[in-house]
Tab-separated table of C-alpha atoms in Angstrom:
chain	number	residue	atom	x	y	z
A	24	MET	CA	41.125	-42.569	21.041
A	25	ASN	CA	43.047	-40.711	18.508
A	26	ASP	CA	45.805	-43.161	16.837
A	27	VAL	CA	48.459	-40.478	18.376
A	28	PHE	CA	47.381	-40.832	21.555
A	29	VAL	CA	48.026	-44.816	21.219
A	30	THR	CA	51.745	-44.495	22.345
A	31	ALA	CA	50.587	-42.976	26.091
A	32	SER	CA	50.491	-45.169	28.798
A	33	ASP	CA	47.067	-46.842	29.696
A	34	GLU	CA	46.465	-44.557	32.629
A	35	HIS	CA	47.337	-40.906	30.313
A	36	THR	CA	44.933	-43.007	27.526
A	37	THR	CA	42.288	-43.519	30.214
A	38	THR	CA	42.705	-39.814	31.274
A	39	LEU	CA	42.158	-38.611	27.646
A	40	ALA	CA	39.599	-40.689	27.033
A	41	ALA	CA	37.071	-39.086	29.878
A	42	ALA	CA	38.509	-35.788	29.316
A	43	LYS	CA	37.371	-35.925	25.039
A	44	GLN	CA	34.641	-33.744	24.122
A	45	CYS	CA	33.120	-34.473	20.828
A	46	THR	CA	31.426	-33.138	18.275
A	47	VAL	CA	29.922	-33.149	14.662
A	48	TYR	CA	30.359	-30.673	12.140
A	49	LYS	CA	28.520	-30.013	9.004
A	50	ARG	CA	30.193	-28.962	5.655
A	51	GLY	CA	31.407	-25.078	5.859
A	52	ASP	CA	31.477	-25.138	9.696
A	53	ILE	CA	34.891	-23.767	11.138
A	54	ILE	CA	36.208	-25.223	13.816
A	55	PHE	CA	38.530	-22.821	14.996
A	56	GLN	CA	39.749	-19.448	13.655
A	57	GLU	CA	42.848	-18.009	12.679
A	58	GLY	CA	44.121	-14.921	15.160
A	59	SER	CA	42.174	-17.133	17.763
A	60	HIS	CA	43.576	-18.263	21.093
A	61	PRO	CA	43.906	-22.908	21.086
A	62	TYR	CA	41.890	-24.023	24.467
A	63	GLY	CA	43.317	-27.446	23.256
A	64	ILE	CA	43.734	-29.574	20.430
A	65	TYR	CA	41.326	-31.359	18.331
A	66	ALA	CA	41.673	-34.996	16.399
A	67	ILE	CA	39.551	-36.278	13.626
A	68	ASN	CA	37.003	-39.128	14.151
A	69	THR	CA	35.555	-38.985	10.684
A	70	GLY	CA	35.197	-36.636	7.625
A	71	LYS	CA	37.553	-34.047	5.974
A	72	VAL	CA	39.106	-30.843	6.963
A	73	LYS	CA	41.020	-28.426	5.379
A	74	LEU	CA	43.504	-25.378	7.007
A	75	THR	CA	43.759	-22.034	5.654
A	76	HIS	CA	45.289	-19.375	5.481
A	77	SER	CA	44.595	-16.088	4.543
A	78	GLY	CA	47.137	-14.320	2.533
A	79	ASP	CA	48.378	-10.555	2.018
A	80	ASP	CA	46.130	-9.747	-0.727
A	81	GLY	CA	43.167	-11.816	1.011
A	82	ARG	CA	42.911	-14.613	-0.856
A	83	GLU	CA	42.639	-18.017	1.280
A	84	GLN	CA	45.754	-20.641	1.376
A	85	ILE	CA	44.949	-23.835	1.824
A	86	ILE	CA	48.239	-25.375	4.128
A	87	ARG	CA	46.875	-28.829	4.809
A	88	LEU	CA	44.687	-31.166	3.932
A	89	CYS	CA	43.858	-33.318	7.302
A	90	LYS	CA	41.314	-36.695	7.393
A	91	PRO	CA	40.338	-39.291	10.090
A	92	GLY	CA	43.134	-39.820	12.634
A	93	ASP	CA	44.712	-36.291	12.134
A	94	LEU	CA	45.851	-33.860	15.153
A	95	ILE	CA	44.794	-30.202	14.106
A	96	GLY	CA	45.601	-27.374	16.257
A	97	TYR	CA	48.844	-28.480	18.284
A	98	LYS	CA	51.775	-26.490	17.134
A	99	ALA	CA	49.815	-23.354	18.196
A	100	LEU	CA	48.884	-25.162	21.527
A	101	ILE	CA	52.234	-26.361	22.411
A	102	SER	CA	54.213	-23.007	21.029
A	103	ASN	CA	51.483	-20.927	23.246
A	104	GLU	CA	50.539	-18.854	20.260
A	105	THR	CA	47.338	-17.614	18.570
A	106	TYR	CA	46.165	-20.068	15.565
A	107	THR	CA	48.190	-19.325	12.153
A	108	ALA	CA	45.555	-21.060	9.882
A	109	THR	CA	41.637	-21.501	10.099
A	110	ALA	CA	40.308	-25.172	10.260
A	111	VAL	CA	37.449	-25.414	8.250
A	112	VAL	CA	35.169	-29.011	7.349
A	113	LEU	CA	35.025	-30.322	3.728
A	114	GLU	CA	32.033	-32.510	4.728
A	115	ASP	CA	30.257	-33.754	7.887
A	116	SER	CA	32.687	-34.415	10.211
A	117	ALA	CA	33.085	-36.025	13.608
A	118	VAL	CA	35.889	-34.140	15.468
A	119	CYS	CA	36.922	-34.554	19.097
A	120	PHE	CA	38.410	-31.818	21.427
A	121	VAL	CA	40.822	-32.662	24.353
A	122	PRO	CA	41.334	-29.641	26.614
A	123	LYS	CA	44.684	-27.468	26.784
A	124	GLU	CA	45.135	-28.263	30.798
A	125	VAL	CA	44.558	-31.859	29.756
A	126	PHE	CA	46.966	-32.585	26.974
A	127	VAL	CA	49.840	-30.297	28.216
A	128	ARG	CA	49.877	-32.133	31.647
A	129	ILE	CA	50.343	-35.365	30.089
A	130	LEU	CA	52.576	-34.393	27.344
A	131	GLN	CA	54.947	-33.167	30.180
A	132	LYS	CA	54.500	-36.365	32.147
A	133	ASP	CA	54.266	-39.125	29.225
A	134	PRO	CA	58.022	-39.147	27.480
A	135	SER	CA	56.143	-41.525	24.321
A	136	LEU	CA	53.816	-39.197	23.813
A	137	SER	CA	56.361	-36.462	23.888
A	138	LEU	CA	58.430	-38.299	21.290
A	139	ARG	CA	54.979	-39.113	19.038
A	140	MET	CA	54.459	-35.233	18.613
A	141	MET	CA	58.031	-34.288	17.994
A	142	GLN	CA	57.379	-36.901	15.342
A	143	ILE	CA	54.336	-35.429	13.885
A	144	LEU	CA	55.709	-31.629	13.965
A	145	THR	CA	59.122	-32.688	12.142
A	146	SER	CA	57.439	-34.698	9.618
A	147	GLU	CA	54.828	-31.523	8.507
A	148	LEU	CA	58.125	-29.324	8.666
A	149	ARG	CA	59.407	-31.252	5.907
A	150	ARG	CA	56.475	-31.414	3.810
A	151	ALA	CA	56.131	-27.828	4.295
A	152	GLU	CA	59.846	-27.653	2.991
A	153	THR	CA	59.080	-29.718	0.120
A	154	LYS	CA	56.058	-27.696	-1.188
A	155	ILE	CA	57.886	-24.634	-1.282
A	156	THR	CA	60.444	-26.309	-3.367
A	157	HIS	CA	58.290	-27.583	-5.453
A	158	LEU	CA	56.180	-24.422	-5.693
A	159	SER	CA	59.483	-22.453	-6.665
A	160	GLN	CA	60.879	-25.368	-9.340
A	161	LYS	CA	58.342	-27.852	-10.601
A	162	PRO	CA	56.032	-26.474	-13.378
A	163	VAL	CA	52.226	-25.709	-12.690
A	164	ARG	CA	51.507	-28.912	-14.902
A	165	GLU	CA	53.876	-31.378	-12.568
A	166	ARG	CA	52.260	-29.902	-9.699
A	167	LEU	CA	48.716	-30.372	-10.436
A	168	ALA	CA	49.610	-33.874	-11.901
A	169	GLU	CA	51.109	-34.244	-7.903
A	170	THR	CA	48.337	-32.813	-6.091
A	171	LEU	CA	46.015	-34.798	-8.091
A	172	LEU	CA	48.345	-38.247	-6.440
A	173	THR	CA	48.545	-36.248	-3.104
A	174	LEU	CA	44.414	-36.429	-2.846
A	175	LYS	CA	44.048	-39.866	-3.566
A	176	GLU	CA	46.933	-40.920	-0.933
A	177	THR	CA	45.029	-38.345	1.836
A	178	TYR	CA	41.790	-39.681	1.007
A	179	GLY	CA	41.454	-42.946	-1.066
A	180	LEU	CA	39.671	-43.508	-3.852
A	181	GLU	CA	35.793	-44.351	-4.467
A	182	ALA	CA	34.468	-48.071	-4.612
A	183	ASP	CA	35.038	-48.100	-8.216
A	184	GLU	CA	39.031	-48.083	-7.129
A	185	GLN	CA	39.495	-44.440	-9.856
A	186	THR	CA	37.601	-41.764	-8.082
A	187	ILE	CA	39.465	-39.490	-5.477
A	188	ASN	CA	37.375	-39.678	-2.598
A	189	VAL	CA	37.187	-36.043	-1.880
A	190	THR	CA	35.307	-33.158	-3.068
A	191	LEU	CA	36.996	-30.066	-3.841
A	192	SER	CA	36.380	-26.765	-6.149
A	193	ARG	CA	38.355	-26.030	-8.735
A	194	GLU	CA	39.509	-22.831	-6.463
A	195	GLU	CA	40.604	-25.198	-4.036
A	196	ILE	CA	42.744	-27.213	-6.061
A	197	ALA	CA	44.470	-24.051	-8.166
A	198	ASN	CA	44.304	-23.323	-4.246
A	199	LEU	CA	46.519	-26.947	-3.448
A	200	VAL	CA	48.614	-26.238	-6.761
A	201	GLY	CA	49.594	-22.562	-6.345
A	202	THR	CA	48.493	-21.342	-9.385
A	203	ALA	CA	45.220	-19.457	-10.347
A	204	THR	CA	41.735	-20.802	-10.850
A	205	GLU	CA	41.709	-20.483	-14.554
A	206	SER	CA	45.178	-22.328	-15.038
A	207	ALA	CA	43.536	-25.058	-13.256
A	208	ILE	CA	40.459	-25.561	-14.418
A	209	ARG	CA	42.574	-25.507	-18.423
A	210	LEU	CA	44.880	-27.987	-17.418
A	211	LEU	CA	42.545	-30.443	-15.886
A	212	SER	CA	40.818	-30.003	-19.175
A	213	GLU	CA	44.272	-31.316	-20.841
A	214	PHE	CA	44.550	-34.210	-18.581
A	215	LYS	CA	40.967	-35.223	-19.418
A	216	LYS	CA	41.224	-34.775	-23.145
A	217	GLU	CA	44.844	-36.606	-23.013
A	218	LYS	CA	42.616	-39.714	-21.010
A	219	VAL	CA	44.436	-39.436	-17.994
A	220	ILE	CA	41.467	-38.458	-16.027
A	221	ASP	CA	37.593	-38.026	-15.981
A	222	LEU	CA	35.687	-34.873	-14.234
A	223	SER	CA	32.038	-35.398	-13.703
A	224	GLY	CA	30.976	-32.567	-11.384
A	225	LYS	CA	33.490	-31.787	-8.892
A	226	LYS	CA	34.604	-35.325	-8.710
A	227	ILE	CA	38.144	-36.547	-10.180
A	228	ARG	CA	38.546	-39.888	-11.709
A	229	ILE	CA	42.353	-41.439	-12.259
A	230	LEU	CA	42.190	-43.554	-15.580
A	231	GLN	CA	45.830	-43.816	-16.266
A	232	LEU	CA	47.648	-43.984	-13.050
A	233	GLN	CA	51.422	-44.291	-13.767
A	234	GLN	CA	50.541	-41.798	-16.298
A	235	LEU	CA	50.222	-39.238	-13.780
A	236	ILE	CA	52.523	-40.362	-11.889
A	237	LYS	CA	55.405	-39.574	-14.669
A	238	MET	CA	53.665	-36.306	-15.377
A	239	ALA	CA	54.280	-35.555	-11.791
A	240	ASN	CA	57.413	-35.887	-12.502
A	241	LEU	CA	58.001	-38.698	-9.067
A	242	GLN	CA	60.959	-40.614	-10.239
A	243	ASP	CA	64.134	-40.930	-8.799
C-alpha cells in the first residue's frame, strides 16, 4: 500500500488494502476531471501523472507533477468540493483507488494518518507559495534551470546518470516554467549551446549539474 498509509494502524492498513482497486492507465488517459466530484483518493503505484488546470484563456496550466508513492485527489475529497485539476497520465501508470467512505472513516479514527495528511497538505501549500513567489520575482532563465532541477529531483535520472527520467513536450516545460513555448525552446537551445544540457528529442540530459544549480540561483 502507499507510503502515506504506513503510518496507519495495522487494522486500518488491512482495511485500506482490502478496499483498494488498482487500474493500469495508458499515456494520455484521464484519471479524474476538473469540475467533477471525488468518489475516493488515488495512490500512484508506478508511472508518472500531471495535474493540470484550465486557465481563464483556456490554456493548460500544470499545477503539479506526481510520481510513484504520491496521493492525488485528496484535497477535493477532504474539502468535499469538486476537483480543481485534471489528472492526466504522462506514461503508462498503475494507480490504486480507495473509496471515499473507507478513507474518510479511517481518517476520522486514525490520528497518525490524520497528522500525515495534514503534513502533506501543508507541504503542498508551501510548494505552491514558493512557486508563486518565483514566478513573480525570478527571471525566466532562472525558472527554467530550477524547473529542470525539479524534474530531476521528482523523477530521477536514467541509467546514464544524466538524462532526466521523464518525457515532456516543450509546451509542458514552458507551462511548468510559466512562460511562452517559444521562450522555453529558445532558452533550452541557449542551455545546450552553453553545454549545460543536451537535447535528444524530448529527452534532456544534464551535462553540468553544478552550473545548472548556479543558473537556477538556488544558493542561500
